[in-house]
C-alpha atoms as a printed R data frame, in Angstrom:
    type eleno elety resid chain resno       x       y       z
1   ATOM     1    CA   MET     A     1  20.488  -2.655   8.240
2   ATOM     2    CA   THR     A     2  22.302  -1.663   4.941
3   ATOM     3    CA   SER     A     3  19.962   1.135   4.242
4   ATOM     4    CA   VAL     A     4  19.626   2.438   7.672
5   ATOM     5    CA   PRO     A     5  22.129   5.579   8.617
6   ATOM     6    CA   LYS     A     6  25.214   3.988   9.899
7   ATOM     7    CA   PRO     A     7  25.294   5.452  13.689
8   ATOM     8    CA   LEU     A     8  21.946   3.641  14.377
9   ATOM     9    CA   LYS     A     9  23.903   0.234  13.578
10  ATOM    10    CA   PHE     A    10  25.912   0.993  16.745
11  ATOM    11    CA   LEU     A    11  23.077   1.482  19.028
12  ATOM    12    CA   ARG     A    12  21.873  -2.209  18.422
13  ATOM    13    CA   PRO     A    13  23.806  -3.500  21.606
14  ATOM    14    CA   HIS     A    14  22.063  -0.949  23.457
15  ATOM    15    CA   TYR     A    15  18.473  -1.606  22.529
16  ATOM    16    CA   GLY     A    16  17.481  -3.056  25.775
17  ATOM    17    CA   THR     A    17  18.840   0.048  27.590
18  ATOM    18    CA   LEU     A    18  17.177   2.501  25.201
19  ATOM    19    CA   LYS     A    19  13.969   0.974  25.783
20  ATOM    20    CA   GLU     A    20  14.289   1.558  29.955
21  ATOM    21    CA   VAL     A    21  15.218   4.940  29.225
22  ATOM    22    CA   TYR     A    22  12.177   5.720  26.971
23  ATOM    23    CA   GLU     A    23   9.869   3.828  29.369
24  ATOM    24    CA   ALA     A    24  11.306   5.913  32.187
25  ATOM    25    CA   TRP     A    25  10.747   9.279  30.519
26  ATOM    26    CA   PRO     A    26   7.503  11.067  30.912
27  ATOM    27    CA   ALA     A    27   4.972  11.376  27.950
28  ATOM    28    CA   ALA     A    28   5.555  15.264  27.758
29  ATOM    29    CA   HIS     A    29   9.131  14.808  27.336
30  ATOM    30    CA   GLU     A    30  10.235  16.421  24.275
31  ATOM    31    CA   MET     A    31  12.712  14.157  23.033
32  ATOM    32    CA   LYS     A    32  10.395  10.888  23.459
33  ATOM    33    CA   GLU     A    33   8.754  10.935  20.036
34  ATOM    34    CA   LEU     A    34  12.221  11.157  18.374
35  ATOM    35    CA   LEU     A    35  13.612   8.176  20.683
36  ATOM    36    CA   ALA     A    36  10.372   6.282  19.756
37  ATOM    37    CA   ASP     A    37  11.368   6.655  16.295
38  ATOM    38    CA   VAL     A    38  15.091   5.256  16.730
39  ATOM    39    CA   LEU     A    39  13.708   2.441  18.690
40  ATOM    40    CA   SER     A    40  11.239   1.354  15.712
41  ATOM    41    CA   VAL     A    41  14.096   1.233  13.433
42  ATOM    42    CA   LEU     A    42  16.294  -1.088  15.903
43  ATOM    43    CA   ALA     A    43  13.184  -3.354  16.527
44  ATOM    44    CA   MET     A    44  13.542  -3.952  12.950
45  ATOM    45    CA   THR     A    45  16.296  -6.564  13.971
46  ATOM    46    CA   MET     A    46  16.193  -6.481  17.636
47  ATOM    47    CA   ALA     A    47  12.926  -6.946  18.837
48  ATOM    48    CA   GLU     A    48  11.617 -10.477  19.677
49  ATOM    49    CA   ALA     A    49   9.399 -12.203  17.045
50  ATOM    50    CA   GLY     A    50   5.829 -11.388  17.417
51  ATOM    51    CA   THR     A    51   6.098  -8.272  19.570
52  ATOM    52    CA   ARG     A    52   6.048  -5.880  16.755
53  ATOM    53    CA   GLU     A    53   7.779  -3.498  18.436
54  ATOM    54    CA   CYS     A    54   8.693  -1.892  15.210
55  ATOM    55    CA   LEU     A    55   5.254  -0.688  14.557
56  ATOM    56    CA   LYS     A    56   4.701  -0.144  18.397
57  ATOM    57    CA   PHE     A    57   7.348   2.353  18.500
58  ATOM    58    CA   LYS     A    58   6.476   3.957  15.390
59  ATOM    59    CA   LEU     A    59   2.825   4.661  16.477
60  ATOM    60    CA   GLU     A    60   4.118   6.431  19.550
61  ATOM    61    CA   GLY     A    61   6.650   8.395  17.572
62  ATOM    62    CA   THR     A    62   6.418  11.212  14.892
63  ATOM    63    CA   LYS     A    63   4.513   9.059  12.418
64  ATOM    64    CA   VAL     A    64   5.852  10.791   9.552
65  ATOM    65    CA   GLY     A    65   9.150  10.625   7.443
66  ATOM    66    CA   ILE     A    66   9.182   7.108   7.286
67  ATOM    67    CA   ALA     A    67  10.779   6.534   4.021
68  ATOM    68    CA   LYS     A    68  13.854   8.169   4.836
69  ATOM    69    CA   MET     A    69  14.703   5.191   6.811
70  ATOM    70    CA   GLY     A    70  14.779   2.885   3.616
71  ATOM    71    CA   GLN     A    71  13.447   0.249   1.696
72  ATOM    72    CA   GLU     A    72  13.994  -2.354   4.211
73  ATOM    73    CA   TYR     A    73  12.632  -0.560   7.119
74  ATOM    74    CA   LEU     A    74   9.268  -0.141   5.208
75  ATOM    75    CA   ARG     A    75   9.059  -3.770   4.391
76  ATOM    76    CA   SER     A    76   9.394  -4.604   7.918
77  ATOM    77    CA   LEU     A    77   6.907  -1.975   9.203
78  ATOM    78    CA   SER     A    78   4.367  -3.084   6.448
79  ATOM    79    CA   GLY     A    79   4.411  -6.426   7.553
80  ATOM    80    CA   GLU     A    80   3.787  -5.658  11.045
81  ATOM    81    CA   ILE     A    81   0.836  -3.140   9.839
82  ATOM    82    CA   ALA     A    82  -0.877  -6.018   7.996
83  ATOM    83    CA   LEU     A    83  -0.600  -8.195  10.993
84  ATOM    84    CA   GLU     A    84  -1.967  -5.566  13.679
85  ATOM    85    CA   TYR     A    85  -4.978  -4.832  11.115
86  ATOM    86    CA   ASN     A    86  -5.908  -8.530  10.798
87  ATOM    87    CA   ASP     A    87  -5.824  -9.016  14.681
88  ATOM    88    CA   ARG     A    88  -7.926  -5.827  15.132
89  ATOM    89    CA   ILE     A    89 -10.544  -7.285  12.769
90  ATOM    90    CA   VAL     A    90 -10.618 -10.502  15.098
91  ATOM    91    CA   GLN     A    91 -10.495  -8.521  18.386
92  ATOM    92    CA   GLN     A    92 -13.127  -5.922  17.147
93  ATOM    93    CA   GLY     A    93 -15.637  -8.337  15.433
94  ATOM    94    CA   LEU     A    94 -15.810  -5.880  12.270
95  ATOM    95    CA   ASP     A    95 -15.217  -6.258   8.853
96  ATOM    96    CA   VAL     A    96 -13.488  -2.800   8.760
97  ATOM    97    CA   PRO     A    97 -11.744  -2.223  12.213
98  ATOM    98    CA   GLU     A    98 -10.759   1.210  13.911
99  ATOM    99    CA   ALA     A    99  -7.419   1.822  12.391
100 ATOM   100    CA   ASP     A   100  -6.789   5.645  11.672
101 ATOM   101    CA   ASP     A   101  -3.552   5.256  13.278
102 ATOM   102    CA   LEU     A   102  -2.392   2.513  11.105
103 ATOM   103    CA   MET     A   103  -3.930   4.643   7.931
104 ATOM   104    CA   ILE     A   104  -1.545   7.591   8.958
105 ATOM   105    CA   LEU     A   105   1.516   5.540   8.476
106 ATOM   106    CA   VAL     A   106   0.059   3.619   5.181
107 ATOM   107    CA   ASP     A   107  -0.506   7.154   3.729
108 ATOM   108    CA   ASP     A   108   3.102   8.084   4.074
109 ATOM   109    CA   ILE     A   109   4.466   4.483   2.853
110 ATOM   110    CA   ILE     A   110   2.401   4.078  -0.188
111 ATOM   111    CA   PRO     A   111   3.688   7.260  -2.155
112 ATOM   112    CA   PHE     A   112   7.254   6.474  -1.540
113 ATOM   113    CA   GLN     A   113   6.885   2.664  -2.944
114 ATOM   114    CA   MET     A   114   4.752   3.928  -5.980
115 ATOM   115    CA   LYS     A   115   7.896   6.394  -6.945
116 ATOM   116    CA   HIS     A   116  10.500   3.571  -6.168
117 ATOM   117    CA   ASN     A   117   9.365   0.824  -8.459
118 ATOM   118    CA   ALA     A   118   7.926  -0.948  -5.400
119 ATOM   119    CA   GLU     A   119   4.347  -1.270  -6.840
120 ATOM   120    CA   THR     A   120   3.748  -4.790  -5.945
121 ATOM   121    CA   GLU     A   121   4.435  -4.178  -2.127
122 ATOM   122    CA   ALA     A   122   2.445  -1.000  -2.304
123 ATOM   123    CA   VAL     A   123  -0.577  -2.979  -3.772
124 ATOM   124    CA   ASP     A   124  -0.118  -5.711  -1.226
125 ATOM   125    CA   LEU     A   125  -0.308  -3.464   1.659
126 ATOM   126    CA   LEU     A   126  -3.387  -1.770   0.489
127 ATOM   127    CA   LEU     A   127  -4.962  -5.229   0.024
128 ATOM   128    CA   GLU     A   128  -4.469  -6.187   3.431
129 ATOM   129    CA   VAL     A   129  -5.605  -3.044   5.134
130 ATOM   130    CA   GLN     A   130  -8.829  -3.031   2.890
131 ATOM   131    CA   LYS     A   131  -7.758   0.265   1.176
132 ATOM   132    CA   LEU     A   132  -7.291  -0.727  -2.492
133 ATOM   133    CA   ALA     A   133  -9.370   2.122  -3.698
134 ATOM   134    CA   LYS     A   134  -6.483   4.554  -2.471
135 ATOM   135    CA   LEU     A   135  -4.527   3.832  -5.611
136 ATOM   136    CA   THR     A   136  -7.190   6.066  -7.572
137 ATOM   137    CA   ASP     A   137  -6.271   9.047  -5.622
138 ATOM   138    CA   PRO     A   138  -3.544  11.236  -7.612
139 ATOM   139    CA   ALA     A   139  -1.671  11.747  -4.348
140 ATOM   140    CA   PHE     A   140  -0.719   8.209  -4.486
141 ATOM   141    CA   HIS     A   141   1.580   8.297  -7.920
142 ATOM   142    CA   VAL     A   142  -0.268   5.966 -10.026
143 ATOM   143    CA   ASP     A   143   0.817   7.591 -13.320
144 ATOM   144    CA   ASP     A   144   1.862   6.951 -16.661
145 ATOM   145    CA   ARG     A   145   5.096   5.416 -15.532
146 ATOM   146    CA   ASN     A   146   4.007   2.716 -13.510
147 ATOM   147    CA   PHE     A   147  -0.020   2.209 -13.990
148 ATOM   148    CA   GLU     A   148   0.601  -0.774 -16.298
149 ATOM   149    CA   ARG     A   149   2.613  -2.463 -13.869
150 ATOM   150    CA   VAL     A   150   0.215  -1.852 -11.242
151 ATOM   151    CA   CYS     A   151  -3.072  -2.939 -13.571
152 ATOM   152    CA   LEU     A   152  -0.896  -6.140 -14.103
153 ATOM   153    CA   TYR     A   153  -0.312  -7.105 -10.515
154 ATOM   154    CA   LEU     A   154  -3.831  -6.360  -9.676
155 ATOM   155    CA   LEU     A   155  -5.174  -8.530 -12.536
156 ATOM   156    CA   LYS     A   156  -2.685 -11.494 -11.705
157 ATOM   157    CA   THR     A   157  -3.467 -11.126  -7.636
158 ATOM   158    CA   ALA     A   158  -7.472 -11.525  -8.965
159 ATOM   159    CA   ASP     A   159  -6.705 -14.991  -9.821
160 ATOM   160    CA   PHE     A   160  -5.819 -15.829  -6.140
161 ATOM   161    CA   MET     A   161  -8.679 -14.419  -4.412
162 ATOM   162    CA   ALA     A   162 -11.183 -16.486  -3.115
163 ATOM   163    CA   ASP     A   163 -13.862 -13.694  -1.721
164 ATOM   164    CA   PRO     A   164 -16.184 -12.413  -5.001
165 ATOM   165    CA   ASP     A   165 -16.237  -9.217  -3.382
166 ATOM   166    CA   GLU     A   166 -12.449  -8.457  -3.292
167 ATOM   167    CA   VAL     A   167 -12.223  -9.824  -6.947
168 ATOM   168    CA   GLU     A   168 -14.986  -7.293  -7.623
169 ATOM   169    CA   GLU     A   169 -12.992  -4.687  -5.848
170 ATOM   170    CA   ILE     A   170  -9.560  -5.540  -7.460
171 ATOM   171    CA   PHE     A   171 -11.219  -5.448 -11.057
172 ATOM   172    CA   ALA     A   172 -13.111  -2.033 -10.578
173 ATOM   173    CA   THR     A   173  -9.675  -0.458  -9.231
174 ATOM   174    CA   ALA     A   174  -8.107  -1.494 -12.264
175 ATOM   175    CA   PHE     A   175 -10.458  -0.279 -14.526
176 ATOM   176    CA   ASP     A   176 -10.556   3.208 -12.883
177 ATOM   177    CA   ILE     A   177  -6.898   3.296 -13.190
178 ATOM   178    CA   TYR     A   178  -7.196   2.434 -17.038
179 ATOM   179    CA   VAL     A   179  -9.661   5.052 -17.496
180 ATOM   180    CA   ALA     A   180  -8.071   7.657 -15.659
181 ATOM   181    CA   GLN     A   181  -5.114   7.027 -17.758
182 ATOM   182    CA   LYS     A   182  -7.070   7.240 -20.686
183 ATOM   183    CA   LYS     A   183  -6.326   3.509 -21.889
184 ATOM   184    CA   PRO     A   184 -10.017   2.649 -23.121
185 ATOM   185    CA   VAL     A   185  -8.594  -0.964 -24.378
186 ATOM   186    CA   GLY     A   186  -7.091  -2.014 -21.312
187 ATOM   187    CA   ALA     A   187 -10.029  -0.941 -19.594
188 ATOM   188    CA   LEU     A   188 -12.427  -2.931 -21.730
189 ATOM   189    CA   ARG     A   189 -10.409  -5.998 -20.985
190 ATOM   190    CA   VAL     A   190 -11.140  -5.556 -17.234
191 ATOM   191    CA   ALA     A   191 -15.076  -4.636 -17.673
192 ATOM   192    CA   LEU     A   192 -15.248  -8.102 -19.964
193 ATOM   193    CA   LYS     A   193 -13.681  -9.835 -17.041
194 ATOM   194    CA   MET     A   194 -16.241  -8.112 -14.772
195 ATOM   195    CA   GLY     A   195 -19.057  -9.019 -17.430
196 ATOM   196    CA   SER     A   196 -20.215  -5.181 -16.852
197 ATOM   197    CA   ASP     A   197 -22.239  -3.738 -19.619
198 ATOM   198    CA   ASP     A   198 -22.421  -0.337 -18.087
199 ATOM   199    CA   ARG     A   199 -18.827  -0.164 -18.106
200 ATOM   200    CA   ILE     A   200 -18.293  -1.313 -21.446
201 ATOM   201    CA   GLU     A   201 -20.893   1.532 -22.549
202 ATOM   202    CA   GLN     A   202 -19.093   3.965 -20.551
203 ATOM   203    CA   LEU     A   203 -15.734   3.244 -22.686
204 ATOM   204    CA   PHE     A   204 -17.560   4.376 -25.857
205 ATOM   205    CA   SER     A   205 -18.829   7.473 -24.682
206 ATOM   206    CA   ASP     A   206 -17.285  10.783 -26.286
207 ATOM   207    CA   THR     A   207 -16.373  12.174 -22.735
208 ATOM   208    CA   LEU     A   208 -13.795   9.625 -22.307
209 ATOM   209    CA   GLY     A   209 -11.774  10.800 -25.368
210 ATOM   210    CA   ALA     A   210 -11.523   7.331 -27.225
211 ATOM   211    CA   THR     A   211 -10.155   7.761 -30.688
212 ATOM   212    CA   VAL     A   212 -11.338   6.048 -33.799
213 ATOM   213    CA   VAL     A   213  -8.967   3.536 -33.848
214 ATOM   214    CA   GLU     A   214  -9.238   2.534 -30.322
215 ATOM   215    CA   LYS     A   215 -12.924   2.329 -30.542
216 ATOM   216    CA   LYS     A   216 -12.490  -0.108 -33.665
217 ATOM   217    CA   GLN     A   217 -10.173  -2.355 -31.584
218 ATOM   218    CA   MET     A   218 -12.335  -2.224 -28.670
219 ATOM   219    CA   CYS     A   219 -15.167  -3.617 -31.300
220 ATOM   220    CA   TYR     A   220 -12.762  -6.342 -32.507
221 ATOM   221    CA   LEU     A   221 -12.423  -7.470 -28.695
222 ATOM   222    CA   LEU     A   222 -16.259  -7.115 -28.477
223 ATOM   223    CA   GLY     A   223 -16.610  -9.321 -31.278
224 ATOM   224    CA   ARG     A   224 -13.963 -11.836 -30.202
225 ATOM   225    CA   GLN     A   225 -15.919 -12.123 -26.923
226 ATOM   226    CA   LYS     A   226 -19.303 -12.528 -28.746
Protein backbone atom coordinates (compact mmCIF):
# COMPACT_ATOMS: atom_id res chain seq x y z
CA MET A 1 0.00 0.00 0.00
CA THR A 2 3.03 2.29 0.02
CA SER A 3 2.10 4.00 -3.25
CA VAL A 4 -1.55 4.54 -2.30
CA PRO A 5 -2.66 7.95 -0.97
CA LYS A 6 -2.35 7.89 2.82
CA PRO A 7 -6.02 8.65 3.67
CA LEU A 8 -7.03 5.38 2.00
CA LYS A 9 -4.87 3.38 4.42
CA PHE A 10 -7.00 4.54 7.33
CA LEU A 11 -10.11 3.20 5.59
CA ARG A 12 -8.90 -0.41 5.62
CA PRO A 13 -10.65 -1.36 8.90
CA HIS A 14 -13.89 0.03 7.46
CA TYR A 15 -13.80 -1.99 4.23
CA GLY A 16 -16.79 -4.14 5.19
CA THR A 17 -18.85 -1.15 6.30
CA LEU A 18 -18.08 0.74 3.10
CA LYS A 19 -19.20 -2.26 1.04
CA GLU A 20 -22.51 -2.28 2.92
CA VAL A 21 -22.98 1.43 2.26
CA TYR A 22 -22.13 0.93 -1.41
CA GLU A 23 -24.65 -1.89 -1.83
CA ALA A 24 -27.34 0.18 -0.09
CA TRP A 25 -26.98 3.13 -2.45
CA PRO A 26 -29.19 3.19 -5.56
CA ALA A 27 -27.53 2.83 -8.97
CA ALA A 28 -28.25 6.49 -9.75
CA HIS A 29 -26.40 7.79 -6.67
CA GLU A 30 -23.97 10.48 -7.81
CA MET A 31 -21.13 9.19 -5.61
CA LYS A 32 -21.53 5.46 -6.29
CA GLU A 33 -18.89 5.24 -9.04
CA LEU A 34 -16.34 7.14 -6.94
CA LEU A 35 -16.97 4.92 -3.92
CA ALA A 36 -16.49 1.89 -6.18
CA ASP A 37 -13.05 3.25 -7.11
CA VAL A 38 -12.14 3.57 -3.43
CA LEU A 39 -13.35 0.04 -2.70
CA SER A 40 -11.33 -1.27 -5.64
CA VAL A 41 -8.12 0.10 -4.14
CA LEU A 42 -8.94 -1.20 -0.67
CA ALA A 43 -9.77 -4.62 -2.11
CA MET A 44 -6.16 -4.92 -3.22
CA THR A 45 -5.26 -5.93 0.35
CA MET A 46 -8.60 -6.46 2.09
CA ALA A 47 -10.61 -8.68 -0.26
CA GLU A 48 -10.70 -12.43 0.24
CA ALA A 49 -8.57 -14.45 -2.16
CA GLY A 50 -10.34 -15.40 -5.36
CA THR A 51 -13.15 -12.85 -5.11
CA ARG A 52 -11.54 -10.44 -7.61
CA GLU A 53 -13.21 -7.55 -5.85
CA CYS A 54 -10.43 -5.22 -6.97
CA LEU A 55 -11.55 -5.76 -10.57
CA LYS A 56 -15.25 -6.04 -9.73
CA PHE A 57 -15.42 -2.61 -8.11
CA LYS A 58 -13.24 -0.99 -10.76
CA LEU A 59 -15.59 -2.21 -13.48
CA GLU A 60 -18.43 -0.63 -11.54
CA GLY A 61 -16.42 2.55 -10.99
CA THR A 62 -15.10 5.24 -13.32
CA LYS A 63 -12.81 2.91 -15.38
CA VAL A 64 -10.35 5.79 -15.97
CA GLY A 65 -7.42 7.34 -14.13
CA ILE A 66 -6.18 3.95 -12.99
CA ALA A 67 -2.50 4.90 -13.02
CA LYS A 68 -2.83 7.53 -10.29
CA MET A 69 -3.24 4.75 -7.71
CA GLY A 70 0.28 3.47 -8.23
CA GLN A 71 2.18 0.56 -9.72
CA GLU A 72 1.20 -2.01 -7.10
CA TYR A 73 -2.48 -1.36 -7.73
CA LEU A 74 -1.90 -1.80 -11.47
CA ARG A 75 -0.17 -5.13 -10.87
CA SER A 76 -3.02 -6.38 -8.71
CA LEU A 77 -5.65 -5.21 -11.17
CA SER A 78 -3.77 -6.65 -14.16
CA GLY A 79 -3.58 -10.06 -12.51
CA GLU A 80 -7.33 -10.10 -11.91
CA ILE A 81 -8.02 -8.96 -15.49
CA ALA A 82 -6.00 -11.90 -16.82
CA LEU A 83 -7.86 -14.37 -14.57
CA GLU A 84 -11.24 -12.93 -15.53
CA TYR A 85 -10.43 -13.06 -19.24
CA ASN A 86 -9.38 -16.71 -19.06
CA ASP A 87 -12.52 -17.57 -17.10
CA ARG A 88 -14.67 -15.95 -19.77
CA ILE A 89 -12.97 -18.09 -22.41
CA VAL A 90 -14.03 -21.18 -20.47
CA GLN A 91 -17.53 -19.92 -19.73
CA GLN A 92 -18.31 -18.62 -23.22
CA GLY A 93 -16.53 -21.39 -25.10
CA LEU A 94 -14.86 -18.88 -27.43
CA ASP A 95 -11.25 -18.25 -28.43
CA VAL A 96 -11.91 -14.52 -28.03
CA PRO A 97 -14.63 -13.83 -25.42
CA GLU A 98 -16.69 -10.68 -25.04
CA ALA A 99 -14.44 -8.43 -22.99
CA ASP A 100 -14.97 -4.82 -24.06
CA ASP A 101 -15.26 -3.78 -20.42
CA LEU A 102 -11.87 -5.32 -19.64
CA MET A 103 -10.27 -3.72 -22.71
CA ILE A 104 -11.22 -0.26 -21.43
CA LEU A 105 -9.05 -0.94 -18.38
CA VAL A 106 -6.25 -2.50 -20.44
CA ASP A 107 -6.12 0.54 -22.72
CA ASP A 108 -5.67 2.74 -19.65
CA ILE A 109 -3.04 0.54 -18.00
CA ILE A 110 -0.66 -0.22 -20.90
CA PRO A 111 0.41 3.36 -21.79
CA PHE A 112 1.31 4.05 -18.15
CA GLN A 113 3.37 0.87 -17.90
CA MET A 114 5.18 1.67 -21.13
CA LYS A 115 6.10 5.13 -19.90
CA HIS A 116 7.29 3.90 -16.49
CA ASN A 117 9.71 1.09 -17.39
CA ALA A 118 7.20 -1.73 -16.86
CA GLU A 119 7.30 -3.03 -20.43
CA THR A 120 7.45 -6.68 -19.39
CA GLU A 121 4.27 -6.37 -17.33
CA ALA A 122 2.54 -4.62 -20.23
CA VAL A 123 3.52 -7.40 -22.64
CA ASP A 124 2.38 -10.09 -20.17
CA LEU A 125 -1.03 -8.45 -19.80
CA LEU A 126 -1.52 -8.10 -23.55
CA LEU A 127 -0.55 -11.74 -24.04
CA GLU A 128 -3.10 -12.81 -21.44
CA VAL A 129 -5.93 -10.88 -23.12
CA GLN A 130 -4.82 -11.81 -26.65
CA LYS A 131 -4.25 -8.19 -27.71
CA LEU A 132 -0.54 -8.22 -28.43
CA ALA A 133 -1.04 -6.35 -31.72
CA LYS A 134 -1.88 -3.24 -29.68
CA LEU A 135 1.87 -2.77 -29.21
CA THR A 136 2.10 -1.55 -32.80
CA ASP A 137 -0.38 1.26 -32.05
CA PRO A 138 1.48 4.58 -31.47
CA ALA A 139 -0.95 5.36 -28.65
CA PHE A 140 0.68 2.61 -26.58
CA HIS A 141 4.04 4.41 -26.47
CA VAL A 142 6.45 1.85 -27.95
CA ASP A 143 9.14 4.27 -29.11
CA ASP A 144 12.90 4.66 -29.58
CA ARG A 145 13.32 4.69 -25.80
CA ASN A 146 11.85 1.29 -25.03
CA PHE A 147 11.36 -0.72 -28.24
CA GLU A 148 14.55 -2.74 -27.73
CA ARG A 149 13.39 -3.95 -24.30
CA VAL A 150 9.94 -4.74 -25.66
CA CYS A 151 11.25 -6.74 -28.63
CA LEU A 152 13.86 -8.57 -26.55
CA TYR A 153 11.19 -9.64 -24.07
CA LEU A 154 8.86 -10.71 -26.87
CA LEU A 155 11.53 -12.89 -28.47
CA LYS A 156 12.47 -14.47 -25.13
CA THR A 157 8.80 -15.11 -24.37
CA ALA A 158 8.34 -16.93 -27.69
CA ASP A 159 10.72 -19.65 -26.43
CA PHE A 160 8.16 -20.65 -23.79
CA MET A 161 5.08 -20.71 -26.03
CA ALA A 162 3.70 -24.07 -27.07
CA ASP A 163 1.05 -22.80 -29.48
CA PRO A 164 2.53 -22.14 -32.98
CA ASP A 165 -0.08 -19.42 -33.62
CA GLU A 166 0.99 -17.54 -30.48
CA VAL A 167 4.65 -17.82 -31.49
CA GLU A 168 3.80 -16.49 -34.95
CA GLU A 169 1.92 -13.55 -33.45
CA ILE A 170 4.80 -12.69 -31.12
CA PHE A 171 7.33 -12.76 -33.97
CA ALA A 172 5.03 -10.73 -36.24
CA THR A 173 4.57 -8.08 -33.54
CA ALA A 174 8.31 -7.82 -32.91
CA PHE A 175 8.93 -7.57 -36.66
CA ASP A 176 6.37 -4.76 -37.04
CA ILE A 177 7.89 -2.85 -34.11
CA TYR A 178 11.39 -3.06 -35.60
CA VAL A 179 10.06 -1.88 -38.96
CA ALA A 180 8.16 0.99 -37.37
CA GLN A 181 11.36 2.07 -35.57
CA LYS A 182 13.33 1.75 -38.84
CA LYS A 183 15.62 -0.99 -37.53
CA PRO A 184 15.84 -3.35 -40.53
CA VAL A 185 18.66 -5.47 -39.10
CA GLY A 186 16.65 -6.34 -36.01
CA ALA A 187 13.60 -6.98 -38.18
CA LEU A 188 15.65 -9.30 -40.41
CA ARG A 189 16.65 -11.47 -37.43
CA VAL A 190 12.97 -11.89 -36.61
CA ALA A 191 12.05 -12.60 -40.25
CA LEU A 192 14.71 -15.33 -40.35
CA LYS A 193 13.24 -16.91 -37.21
CA MET A 194 9.86 -16.86 -38.96
CA GLY A 195 11.27 -18.23 -42.21
CA SER A 196 9.34 -15.52 -44.06
CA ASP A 197 10.81 -14.76 -47.49
CA ASP A 198 8.21 -12.06 -48.11
CA ARG A 199 9.26 -10.16 -44.99
CA ILE A 200 12.93 -10.50 -45.90
CA GLU A 201 12.28 -9.02 -49.35
CA GLN A 202 10.23 -6.23 -47.77
CA LEU A 203 13.25 -5.17 -45.69
CA PHE A 204 15.33 -4.61 -48.82
CA SER A 205 12.64 -2.41 -50.36
CA ASP A 206 13.64 1.22 -50.86
CA THR A 207 10.43 2.30 -49.11
CA LEU A 208 11.86 1.16 -45.77
CA GLY A 209 14.83 3.47 -46.15
CA ALA A 210 17.61 1.06 -45.11
CA THR A 211 21.07 2.55 -45.61
CA VAL A 212 23.74 0.91 -47.75
CA VAL A 213 25.63 -0.14 -44.61
CA GLU A 214 22.50 -1.69 -43.14
CA LYS A 215 21.81 -3.58 -46.35
CA LYS A 216 25.36 -4.94 -46.37
CA GLN A 217 24.97 -6.04 -42.76
CA MET A 218 21.69 -7.72 -43.67
CA CYS A 219 23.40 -9.51 -46.57
CA TYR A 220 26.04 -10.88 -44.19
CA LEU A 221 23.25 -12.18 -41.94
CA LEU A 222 21.55 -13.85 -44.90
CA GLY A 223 24.84 -15.36 -46.00
CA ARG A 224 25.49 -16.76 -42.52
CA GLN A 225 22.03 -18.35 -42.58
CA LYS A 226 22.67 -19.66 -46.12
